[in-house]
Amino acid sequence: MRKRPLEAEDLFKLKLVGDPQVSPGGDKVAYVLTQMDLEKDGYTSSVYVSDWRDAGKQWTHYHSGERLVQDKHPRWSPDGKLLAFLSNRTGKEQVWIMPVSGGEAQPLTNVPQGVRQFVWSPDGKKMALSIRGDINTDQEETTKSDVKQVARLRYKADGTGLFDDKRLHIYIFDLQTRHYERITDERFDFMEPVFSPDGMKLAYIGSKAEDQEWNYLPAIWLYDLKTGEEQCLYQGQGRIQGLSYSPDGRWIAFVGHDKGEISSANLNVWVVSTQTGEARNVSEHLDYTAEDVIGVDAKYDTGRLRPLWDSTSTNLYFVATVRGDVRLFKTNLSGEVSGPHSPAGHTITSFDLIDDDHAVFIQAHPHSPGDVVVQSLDKIEDQKQLTDWNGALLRDEIALSTPEKIEYTSVDGWKIEGWILKPYGFDPNKKYPLILQIHGGPHTAYGNGFHHEMQWMAARGYVVLYTNPRGSHGYGQRFVEACVGDWAGKDYEDIMAGVDYVLKCYDFVDEAQLFVTGGSYGGYMTNMIVTKTNRFKAAVTQRCLSNLYSFYGTSDIGFYFGKWQLGGADLWEDEDKIMAFSPIRYARNVKTPVLIMHSEQDLRCPMEQAEQWYVALRRLGVKTKLIRFPDENHDLSRSGKPKHRLERLHHILNWFEEHRERGKSN
């Protein structure tokens, strides 16, 4: 039987896995399976456990008529007898616990605000919890005013909303007495707690700096659980995340950089001595960022990537984005990096070590959003796939397009990587329209993951082109920082050179039927493209930027992100320079029909950016429509409500179909 084309509604049939956690004895692995519920318009997740033979069994079962239940973040007790996880079964997320020998899960915490993170102590008698606010004083008041008072520069965040005065604190929770003890300063935020191997110290991340509102540079803190004393172990000079204690207690590893509060720097693996506070970069010779930045719309991995130690405390495993892949690498304390220790053509979204010789990954590729895979660390070819949650749908039922990698030369002789998807039922003798997709960031990347939206476009008869212009991660530090201070400059040339390359090399693409879309920075670039050229029949700009001057004061990150991304341009000294980067200045050049799609709760690229662009184009007589999605944030296309995600997809292709000339391409 001939396989059918992918449909928009197939998005809701996907089963998304993540966060593998190996049991202390190495005999089991727990992971999370997430699914979309179209009827209830949300997401559900459960914890599964495998004994390495197959996908294993579902361990958490809970149904609620009131809410969509998400069980996630499974963590084994140190003796392997208990499995704890976060669940929203009672409303706010709490820590739940269940015996491995069998029995029902029971709530362990009952915090009004809910628990953000938790970690076991080495003896299994305590947990460190991350909680926003003071659990003793922050009880709800029936007379509380709904008026918001703002007295912080960083007072909101996309996906969170407006902050109140409650800070993110670390608590020590005693499992026997159920007593909570807050250990961090109430005036500041602290996160990512991790116990020392002997259980005597707790490390966490935060800042007490006076200027942190303007320039946030976190530090690593050590808290002595016996004396109650806190010390700053290491003051960072850039990002810090993913703390990981060495088994011998001598080192704390983390992922970060020392380039300030910027995203145009490669993240590296660092280690800091717990005795002296001396820090060193142990992956600096690998010119790739130590994180997963590959953008897809079919991933719901709640696991947090961090470097993991082997049992000898001398080697660390970590992932890095390498061109279009996310692969596993190893480094030692001397900074000697080896690998990759995972295959090309894939992306690892989270992982854990089984022992010094084996690891377990969540591994995705262009025909799979990810499965649980076990692999020898020395033999890449020695892999065993434990799960196949989407095989019956994506392999056996649907005909997916296989990305064809391209490489072409852009300005300055720079080589640019990209991919094309051919349409369903492809006939080389026919002509097809092309959709150009542009990623956001600008420092994210496209690559070898499963992208439902692009596959659907190919299924509907379009060639899909997506590229990684300069500014993308995965090609080295010089490449990723090349768009800073040059937005829509040479990165625009890279993108358009890709279009020209495809038109020259693939005669089945109809050059009179070109369309363009992108989100976030991709939306900004879509706006700039239609001010520079009329070669596209129609454009869809999503969660876009149009006025970088107003962006400075309305975005949750605008006041610092905008300044360093535009080469240090600030509001009062560089108004003309900022506006020169802004699409709205060139709105009079636009002739292309533009569909604008934006989320009303987007605080990263606020709704006013879409409104300004819409009003400008409508005033100028450009065919324009504005689609507003209520109760959605910047991540609509990745984690928004399923019904909105479906409607979004139809709006995009309906706009292109409306402007597609059927007589010129099939």
XYZ file of C-alpha atoms in Angstrom:
666
model
C 0.000 0.000 0.000
C 1.296 3.439 -0.931
C 2.198 5.600 2.011
C 0.094 8.713 2.493
C 1.295 12.312 2.799
C 1.674 13.838 6.245
C -1.255 15.922 7.478
C -1.327 18.871 9.843
C -3.324 16.830 12.370
C -0.570 14.210 12.537
C 1.179 16.574 14.926
C -1.169 15.359 17.652
C -0.338 11.706 17.065
C 3.323 12.187 17.930
C 4.741 10.714 21.117
C 7.666 12.704 22.474
C 10.266 11.183 24.809
C 12.862 12.806 27.024
C 14.889 13.007 30.237
C 16.410 9.491 30.543
C 17.584 8.716 34.091
C 19.600 5.583 34.855
C 18.924 3.824 38.175
C 21.808 3.659 40.712
C 22.344 -0.029 39.970
C 22.337 0.573 36.236
C 19.611 -2.017 35.696
C 16.834 0.372 34.656
C 16.211 3.671 32.937
C 13.282 6.005 33.586
C 12.127 8.470 30.956
C 9.194 10.756 30.189
C 6.634 10.273 27.414
C 4.631 13.367 26.433
C 1.568 13.485 24.193
C -0.816 16.193 23.016
C -4.494 16.090 23.926
C -6.447 17.929 21.238
C -9.785 17.592 23.027
C -8.477 19.135 26.258
C -6.118 21.377 24.284
C -2.898 20.668 26.121
C -0.183 18.151 26.992
C -0.002 15.072 29.189
C 3.095 13.167 30.273
C 3.892 9.970 32.142
C 7.011 8.280 33.472
C 8.080 5.002 31.865
C 10.732 2.579 33.090
C 12.707 0.138 30.921
C 14.994 -2.720 31.934
C 17.000 -2.228 28.699
C 15.094 -4.886 26.743
C 12.463 -2.658 25.139
C 10.412 0.493 25.718
C 9.452 -0.753 29.166
C 6.259 -0.085 31.112
C 4.304 2.961 32.135
C 4.970 3.600 35.828
C 2.850 6.657 36.528
C -0.875 6.510 35.786
C -3.157 9.323 36.750
C -6.312 10.699 35.181
C -8.011 13.918 36.192
C -11.231 15.348 34.896
C -10.094 18.787 36.016
C -6.668 19.156 34.484
C -4.130 17.725 32.075
C -1.694 15.778 34.234
C 2.031 15.968 33.627
C 4.364 13.606 35.487
C 7.971 14.518 34.685
C 11.532 14.918 35.992
C 11.969 11.339 37.301
C 14.845 10.927 39.755
C 15.930 7.724 41.514
C 16.714 7.700 45.224
C 20.410 6.953 45.887
C 19.600 3.391 47.038
C 17.407 2.793 43.976
C 14.360 1.853 46.082
C 12.281 4.945 45.320
C 11.465 6.989 42.243
C 10.549 10.643 42.745
C 9.055 12.916 40.101
C 7.313 16.253 39.663
C 3.564 16.216 39.041
C 0.756 18.754 38.797
C -1.876 16.238 39.930
C -3.062 18.487 42.760
C -2.681 21.767 40.857
C 0.786 23.167 41.502
C 3.785 20.972 40.729
C 4.841 18.943 43.747
C 7.361 16.178 44.358
C 5.720 12.748 44.318
C 7.366 9.500 45.316
C 6.724 5.824 44.620
C 8.431 2.580 45.697
C 10.227 0.653 42.987
C 8.917 -2.591 44.490
C 5.350 -1.550 43.660
C 2.563 0.611 45.009
C 0.850 3.927 44.350
C 2.656 7.237 44.097
C 2.219 9.563 47.067
C 2.748 13.332 47.354
C 5.919 14.246 49.201
C 5.651 18.049 49.202
C 2.720 20.405 49.640
C 4.017 23.843 48.744
C 1.447 26.519 47.791
C 3.746 27.958 45.114
C 4.782 24.571 43.753
C 8.277 23.111 43.376
C 10.466 24.120 40.412
C 13.357 21.667 40.830
C 14.478 19.005 43.295
C 17.547 16.858 43.885
C 18.191 13.969 46.310
C 20.885 14.149 48.979
C 23.436 11.300 48.750
C 21.984 9.543 51.816
C 18.419 9.805 50.496
C 17.179 11.502 53.676
C 16.870 15.013 52.315
C 16.130 16.905 49.116
C 17.122 20.333 47.923
C 14.141 22.147 46.439
C 13.910 25.197 44.224
C 10.801 27.233 45.159
C 9.731 30.745 44.226
C 8.880 32.736 47.339
C 8.783 32.054 51.067
C 6.521 29.101 51.895
C 5.884 30.477 55.383
C 4.806 34.012 54.481
C 3.469 33.886 50.926
C 0.003 32.458 51.637
C -2.728 33.760 49.344
C -4.638 36.736 50.728
C -8.284 37.145 49.780
C -7.891 40.918 49.892
C -4.790 41.019 47.737
C -4.905 43.799 45.155
C -4.619 42.977 41.477
C -2.613 46.160 40.891
C 0.951 45.422 39.780
C 3.799 47.393 41.336
C 7.074 47.282 39.404
C 10.374 48.275 40.983
C 12.823 46.016 39.123
C 14.473 46.469 35.755
C 14.029 42.757 35.015
C 10.357 42.548 35.910
C 8.951 40.113 33.323
C 9.873 37.062 31.291
C 8.299 35.413 28.296
C 6.380 32.313 29.340
C 6.276 33.524 32.965
C 4.686 36.976 32.807
C 5.196 39.809 35.238
C 7.308 39.045 38.274
C 6.213 39.886 41.785
C 8.703 40.444 44.587
C 9.063 36.719 45.268
C 12.548 35.408 44.636
C 13.651 31.907 43.649
C 14.967 30.213 46.797
C 16.702 26.974 47.726
C 15.162 24.906 50.540
C 16.431 21.826 52.344
C 13.573 19.380 52.830
C 13.752 16.575 55.396
C 11.843 13.524 54.125
C 11.168 12.166 57.608
C 10.051 15.307 59.442
C 8.675 17.049 56.308
C 10.436 20.205 57.497
C 11.472 22.927 55.006
C 14.493 25.134 55.688
C 15.239 28.067 53.398
C 19.010 28.524 53.071
C 19.375 31.342 50.509
C 19.158 35.103 50.891
C 15.565 36.286 50.447
C 16.683 39.303 48.378
C 18.137 37.321 45.457
C 17.405 34.439 43.082
C 19.180 31.079 43.324
C 18.722 27.918 41.265
C 20.078 24.502 40.168
C 21.030 23.000 43.544
C 23.363 19.975 43.602
C 24.740 18.092 46.629
C 28.389 17.226 47.120
C 29.071 13.455 47.062
C 29.520 13.367 50.863
C 26.274 15.279 51.377
C 27.972 18.002 53.440
C 27.801 20.829 50.895
C 25.216 22.163 48.488
C 26.203 24.106 45.364
C 23.851 26.400 43.463
C 23.819 29.308 41.017
C 22.858 32.925 41.682
C 24.011 36.505 42.006
C 24.163 39.020 44.843
C 25.777 41.727 42.739
C 24.404 45.242 43.045
C 24.323 45.701 39.261
C 22.713 42.337 38.435
C 19.533 44.041 37.182
C 21.568 45.557 34.369
C 24.377 43.047 33.957
C 23.527 39.571 35.242
C 26.685 37.528 35.829
C 25.877 34.589 38.115
C 28.212 32.950 40.603
C 28.540 29.437 42.009
C 27.823 29.320 45.745
C 28.663 26.645 48.315
C 26.532 26.130 51.403
C 27.837 24.101 54.347
C 24.894 22.074 55.681
C 26.571 21.567 59.067
C 27.635 25.134 59.844
C 25.098 27.028 57.749
C 27.883 29.095 56.192
C 27.720 30.193 52.565
C 30.648 31.132 50.358
C 31.027 32.348 46.801
C 33.123 29.641 45.176
C 33.374 31.188 41.725
C 32.192 34.502 40.298
C 31.283 33.928 36.682
C 31.885 36.343 33.829
C 29.108 34.983 31.605
C 26.522 32.222 31.556
C 26.651 29.377 34.074
C 24.341 26.363 33.950
C 24.268 22.613 34.492
C 26.283 22.159 37.705
C 27.767 18.675 38.120
C 29.854 17.501 41.110
C 32.736 15.102 40.426
C 32.419 11.777 42.305
C 35.511 12.596 44.382
C 34.082 15.994 45.353
C 37.118 17.934 44.131
C 35.480 19.620 41.147
C 32.228 21.146 40.002
C 31.685 21.123 36.264
C 29.348 23.482 34.463
C 28.519 24.727 30.990
C 29.075 28.400 30.281
C 31.371 31.101 28.955
C 33.207 34.202 30.173
C 32.062 36.676 27.510
C 29.375 38.515 29.505
C 25.608 38.332 29.173
C 25.481 37.412 25.503
C 24.205 34.502 23.396
C 26.694 34.894 20.549
C 29.420 33.005 22.416
C 30.056 29.281 22.311
C 29.251 27.567 25.587
C 32.105 25.455 26.894
C 32.591 22.893 29.639
C 34.320 24.397 32.649
C 35.520 22.906 35.929
C 36.068 24.796 39.174
C 38.038 23.459 42.122
C 35.939 23.096 45.281
C 39.077 23.814 47.316
C 40.558 26.864 45.609
C 37.789 28.230 43.377
C 40.141 28.110 40.398
C 38.198 27.617 37.147
C 39.369 26.357 33.803
C 37.793 25.846 30.406
C 38.274 22.185 29.471
C 36.576 22.222 26.055
C 37.937 25.454 24.585
C 39.705 23.613 21.764
C 36.353 22.365 20.453
C 34.996 25.308 18.472
C 31.334 24.371 18.910
C 28.765 25.343 21.514
C 28.196 22.773 24.268
C 24.403 22.720 24.003
C 21.536 21.701 21.745
C 20.417 24.683 19.643
C 18.740 22.810 16.783
C 15.276 24.284 16.337
C 12.340 21.946 15.699
C 8.616 22.019 16.448
C 8.300 18.389 17.596
C 10.309 18.142 20.814
C 9.124 18.129 24.416
C 12.196 16.988 26.305
C 12.056 18.262 29.882
C 15.556 16.986 30.650
C 18.318 19.479 31.360
C 21.611 19.014 29.554
C 24.674 19.139 31.787
C 28.171 17.634 31.684
C 28.390 14.201 33.313
C 31.448 12.706 35.027
C 32.751 9.187 34.674
C 33.484 7.197 37.852
C 37.162 8.238 37.890
C 36.423 11.979 38.214
C 38.817 12.641 35.320
C 36.538 12.629 32.272
C 33.394 14.553 31.387
C 30.799 13.793 28.714
C 28.794 16.580 27.104
C 26.891 17.383 23.925
C 27.769 20.010 21.332
C 26.013 21.345 18.244
C 28.189 20.498 15.255
C 26.829 21.846 12.010
C 23.342 20.308 11.841
C 23.978 17.626 14.468
C 24.043 17.464 18.256
C 26.684 14.900 19.218
C 28.363 13.540 22.326
C 31.955 14.463 23.222
C 34.380 13.717 26.043
C 36.987 15.911 27.676
C 39.439 15.374 30.511
C 40.695 17.793 33.141
C 43.605 18.757 30.898
C 41.240 19.938 28.174
C 41.875 17.074 25.765
C 38.626 16.616 23.853
C 37.757 13.400 22.054
C 34.835 12.375 19.909
C 32.266 12.661 18.687
C 31.000 9.583 20.495
C 27.616 9.482 18.761
C 26.653 9.181 15.089
C 26.267 11.970 12.550
C 22.863 12.809 11.121
C 21.238 12.917 14.567
C 20.549 15.260 17.466
C 20.817 14.308 21.139
C 18.272 16.211 23.238
C 19.221 14.673 26.613
C 21.389 11.819 27.903
C 22.653 9.934 30.941
C 25.608 7.629 31.600
C 24.946 3.962 32.375
C 28.577 3.294 33.321
C 32.004 4.343 32.053
C 31.452 2.472 28.810
C 27.799 3.065 27.893
C 25.347 5.930 27.628
C 21.627 6.324 26.987
C 20.392 9.115 24.680
C 17.211 10.651 23.475
C 18.244 10.651 19.821
C 16.259 12.357 17.063
C 16.711 12.588 13.302
C 14.728 14.054 10.365
C 12.266 11.145 10.392
C 11.894 10.796 14.163
C 11.293 13.288 17.005
C 13.409 11.060 19.221
C 13.729 7.647 20.826
C 15.620 6.108 23.725
C 18.904 4.681 22.444
C 21.658 2.788 24.285
C 25.168 2.995 22.909
C 28.726 1.937 23.608
C 30.863 5.024 24.166
C 33.771 3.499 22.254
C 31.823 2.072 19.308
C 29.395 4.476 17.678
C 27.963 1.687 15.555
C 27.109 -0.357 18.658
C 23.634 1.043 19.311
C 20.378 -0.455 20.531
C 17.125 1.454 20.104
C 14.821 0.706 23.029
C 11.754 2.622 21.894
C 9.956 3.128 18.613
C 7.008 5.230 19.686
C 6.435 6.871 16.301
C 7.617 4.169 13.917
C 4.155 2.888 12.989
C 3.124 6.423 12.017
C 6.227 8.088 10.587
C 7.960 5.065 9.089
C 5.177 2.675 8.107
C 2.192 4.916 7.326
C 3.471 8.323 6.174
C 5.826 9.128 3.302
C 8.232 11.683 4.725
C 10.601 13.795 2.681
C 14.294 13.149 3.287
C 16.341 16.346 3.640
C 18.999 16.826 0.986
C 21.990 18.711 2.325
C 23.379 21.538 0.235
C 26.469 23.715 0.619
C 27.033 26.891 -1.310
C 29.345 29.904 -1.376
C 28.118 33.268 -0.117
C 29.754 36.680 0.239
C 33.385 36.756 1.398
C 33.686 33.180 0.119
C 31.987 31.795 3.234
C 30.498 28.318 2.926
C 26.878 28.066 4.048
C 25.044 24.846 4.867
C 21.387 24.222 4.169
C 18.821 21.587 3.289
C 15.911 21.132 0.914
C 12.844 18.955 1.239
C 11.242 17.720 -1.974
C 7.449 17.532 -2.252
C 5.352 14.428 -1.702
C 5.073 12.425 -4.925
C 8.034 14.318 -6.360
C 8.308 14.311 -10.171
C 11.579 15.787 -11.503
C 9.796 16.827 -14.693
C 7.406 19.135 -12.870
C 7.844 22.623 -11.442
C 7.182 23.257 -7.764
C 6.824 26.383 -5.624
C 9.417 26.967 -2.885
C 9.031 28.057 0.735
C 12.092 29.630 2.356
C 12.207 29.011 6.133
C 14.378 31.258 8.342
C 15.306 30.336 11.922
C 15.322 32.600 14.961
C 17.870 33.486 17.573
C 19.690 34.747 15.570
C 22.037 32.194 17.163
C 19.982 29.011 16.891
C 20.277 26.620 13.944
C 18.470 24.175 11.730
C 19.621 20.588 11.503
C 18.923 16.903 11.759
C 15.774 16.840 13.858
C 12.157 16.138 12.968
C 10.292 19.296 11.896
C 6.582 18.622 11.434
C 5.804 22.010 9.865
C 8.380 21.640 7.119
C 7.350 18.056 6.397
C 3.742 19.201 6.114
C 4.693 21.912 3.642
C 6.496 19.324 1.531
C 3.452 17.052 1.769
C 1.340 19.907 0.400
C 3.453 20.187 -2.734
C 6.172 22.699 -1.838
C 9.943 22.518 -1.959
C 11.182 23.675 1.445
C 14.553 25.415 1.791
C 16.167 26.075 5.178
C 19.706 27.273 5.791
C 22.118 28.255 8.560
C 23.418 31.721 7.641
C 26.249 33.386 9.560
C 25.066 33.969 13.105
C 23.984 30.332 13.469
C 25.602 28.165 16.107
C 27.374 24.985 15.057
C 30.043 26.436 12.760
C 32.538 28.005 15.133
C 32.839 31.196 17.180
C 33.790 33.444 14.275
C 30.735 32.288 12.341
C 28.232 32.677 15.172
C 29.259 36.208 16.113
C 29.451 37.418 12.499
C 25.931 38.877 12.465
C 26.386 40.930 15.639
C 26.234 44.579 14.643
C 25.252 43.528 11.109
C 21.634 42.379 11.358
C 20.156 41.765 7.899
C 23.557 42.462 6.408
C 25.721 39.576 5.276
C 23.390 37.055 6.920
C 20.714 38.344 4.526
C 23.177 37.798 1.674
C 23.781 34.236 2.913
C 20.069 33.473 2.856
C 19.461 34.942 -0.570
C 22.540 33.195 -1.944
C 20.895 29.963 -0.862
C 17.777 30.808 -2.847
C 19.894 31.613 -5.893
C 21.854 28.377 -5.488
C 18.713 26.256 -5.400
C 17.229 28.008 -8.423
C 20.449 27.424 -10.350
C 20.956 23.780 -9.372
C 17.410 22.434 -9.161
C 15.351 23.088 -12.274
C 12.185 21.705 -10.667
C 11.876 24.879 -8.531
C 9.615 27.540 -10.027
C 11.429 30.847 -9.574
C 8.142 32.726 -10.095
C 6.587 30.920 -7.115
C 8.776 31.796 -4.132
C 7.442 32.246 -0.566
C 9.153 33.155 2.687
C 8.466 32.725 6.396
C 10.321 32.799 9.691
C 9.827 33.378 13.406
C 11.462 35.682 15.956
C 14.743 36.726 14.293
C 13.406 34.797 11.301
C 10.348 37.060 11.436
C 12.605 40.096 11.602
C 14.534 38.804 8.597
C 11.299 38.098 6.716
C 10.314 41.725 7.285
C 13.687 42.963 6.068
C 13.564 40.698 3.013
C 10.307 42.181 1.784
C 11.793 45.685 2.175
C 14.784 44.691 0.023
C 13.249 42.556 -2.741
C 9.925 41.834 -4.416
C 10.875 38.369 -5.667
C 8.646 36.539 -3.154
C 4.969 36.078 -3.996
C 3.919 36.267 -0.332
C 5.449 36.336 3.135
C 4.403 35.163 6.598
C 6.187 36.902 9.456
C 5.858 35.278 12.875
C 6.590 36.657 16.387
C 8.596 39.292 14.573
C 10.545 42.463 15.281
C 9.818 45.608 13.277
C 11.040 48.513 15.426
C 14.247 47.863 17.336
C 14.015 51.189 19.160
C 10.756 50.330 20.909
C 11.979 46.740 21.325
C 14.605 48.040 23.784
C 11.925 49.055 26.288
C 9.128 46.551 25.686
C 10.863 43.161 25.397
C 11.799 41.179 28.496
C 15.394 41.110 27.213
C 15.414 44.149 24.946
C 17.413 46.590 27.038
C 20.534 44.395 27.125
C 20.011 41.983 24.198
C 19.336 44.794 21.737
C 22.379 46.759 22.766
C 24.982 44.031 22.328
C 23.315 42.488 19.272
C 23.477 45.828 17.462
C 27.135 46.328 18.225
C 26.735 48.393 21.392
C 24.093 50.765 20.036
C 22.212 52.439 22.878
C 19.001 54.443 22.889
C 20.207 57.993 23.396
C 23.496 58.054 21.491
C 22.567 55.762 18.587
C 18.920 56.362 17.747
C 19.577 56.633 14.018
C 21.744 53.504 13.992
C 19.053 51.502 15.790
C 16.385 52.672 13.389
C 18.640 51.854 10.447
C 18.403 48.211 11.557
C 14.601 48.425 11.867
C 12.315 47.116 9.083
C 9.716 49.772 9.809
C 12.025 52.478 8.479
C 11.836 50.809 5.058
C 8.135 49.925 5.053
C 7.534 52.124 1.997
C 9.523 49.621 -0.074
C 7.186 46.697 0.645
C 4.999 45.408 -2.179
C 4.800 41.745 -1.113
C 1.560 40.538 0.554
C 2.396 39.953 4.229
C 0.603 37.826 6.813
C 1.597 38.777 10.363
C 1.108 36.178 13.112
C 1.788 37.020 16.736
C 0.982 35.795 20.252
C -0.683 38.271 22.563
C 1.359 37.155 25.602
C 4.682 37.258 23.762
C 7.047 39.212 26.007
C 10.177 38.379 24.016
C 9.021 40.063 20.800
C 6.010 41.965 22.133
C 2.715 42.314 20.287
C 3.406 46.002 19.683
C 6.073 44.935 17.179
C 3.435 43.174 15.068
C 0.959 46.017 15.524
C 3.446 48.628 14.315
C 4.295 46.554 11.253
C 0.627 45.898 10.498
C -0.418 49.546 10.772
C 2.526 50.696 8.660
C 1.799 48.235 5.851
C -1.955 48.837 5.905
C -1.418 52.601 5.749
C 0.852 52.105 2.773
C -1.701 49.984 0.921
C 0.147 46.648 1.184
C -2.074 43.578 1.296
C -1.708 42.615 4.945
C -3.493 40.585 7.589
C -2.765 40.307 11.322
C -3.511 37.047 13.174
C -3.482 37.373 16.972
C -3.248 34.280 19.194
C -4.661 34.853 22.701
C -3.079 33.259 25.785
C 0.078 32.272 23.889
C 3.698 33.338 24.311
C 6.818 33.336 22.143
C 6.830 29.517 21.990
C 3.478 29.047 20.255
C 4.921 26.917 17.430
C 6.791 24.633 19.855
C 4.666 24.319 22.990
C 1.491 26.312 22.435
C -2.033 24.989 22.816
C -2.590 22.222 20.263
C -5.642 23.885 18.695
C -3.719 27.123 18.218
C -0.762 25.234 16.766
C -3.062 23.585 14.231
C -4.721 26.871 13.307
C -1.331 28.516 12.947
C -0.236 25.897 10.407
C -3.364 26.375 8.320
C -3.025 30.164 8.355
C 0.509 29.924 6.941
C -0.300 27.630 4.037
C -3.660 29.249 3.326
C -1.825 32.543 2.803
C 0.670 30.952 0.451
C -2.046 29.034 -1.394
C -4.010 32.254 -1.827
C -1.047 33.850 -3.596
C 0.127 30.806 -5.508
C -0.455 30.836 -9.253
C -1.591 27.337 -10.105
C -0.948 27.708 -13.794
C 2.781 28.224 -13.250
C 3.546 25.249 -11.017
C 1.921 21.978 -10.092
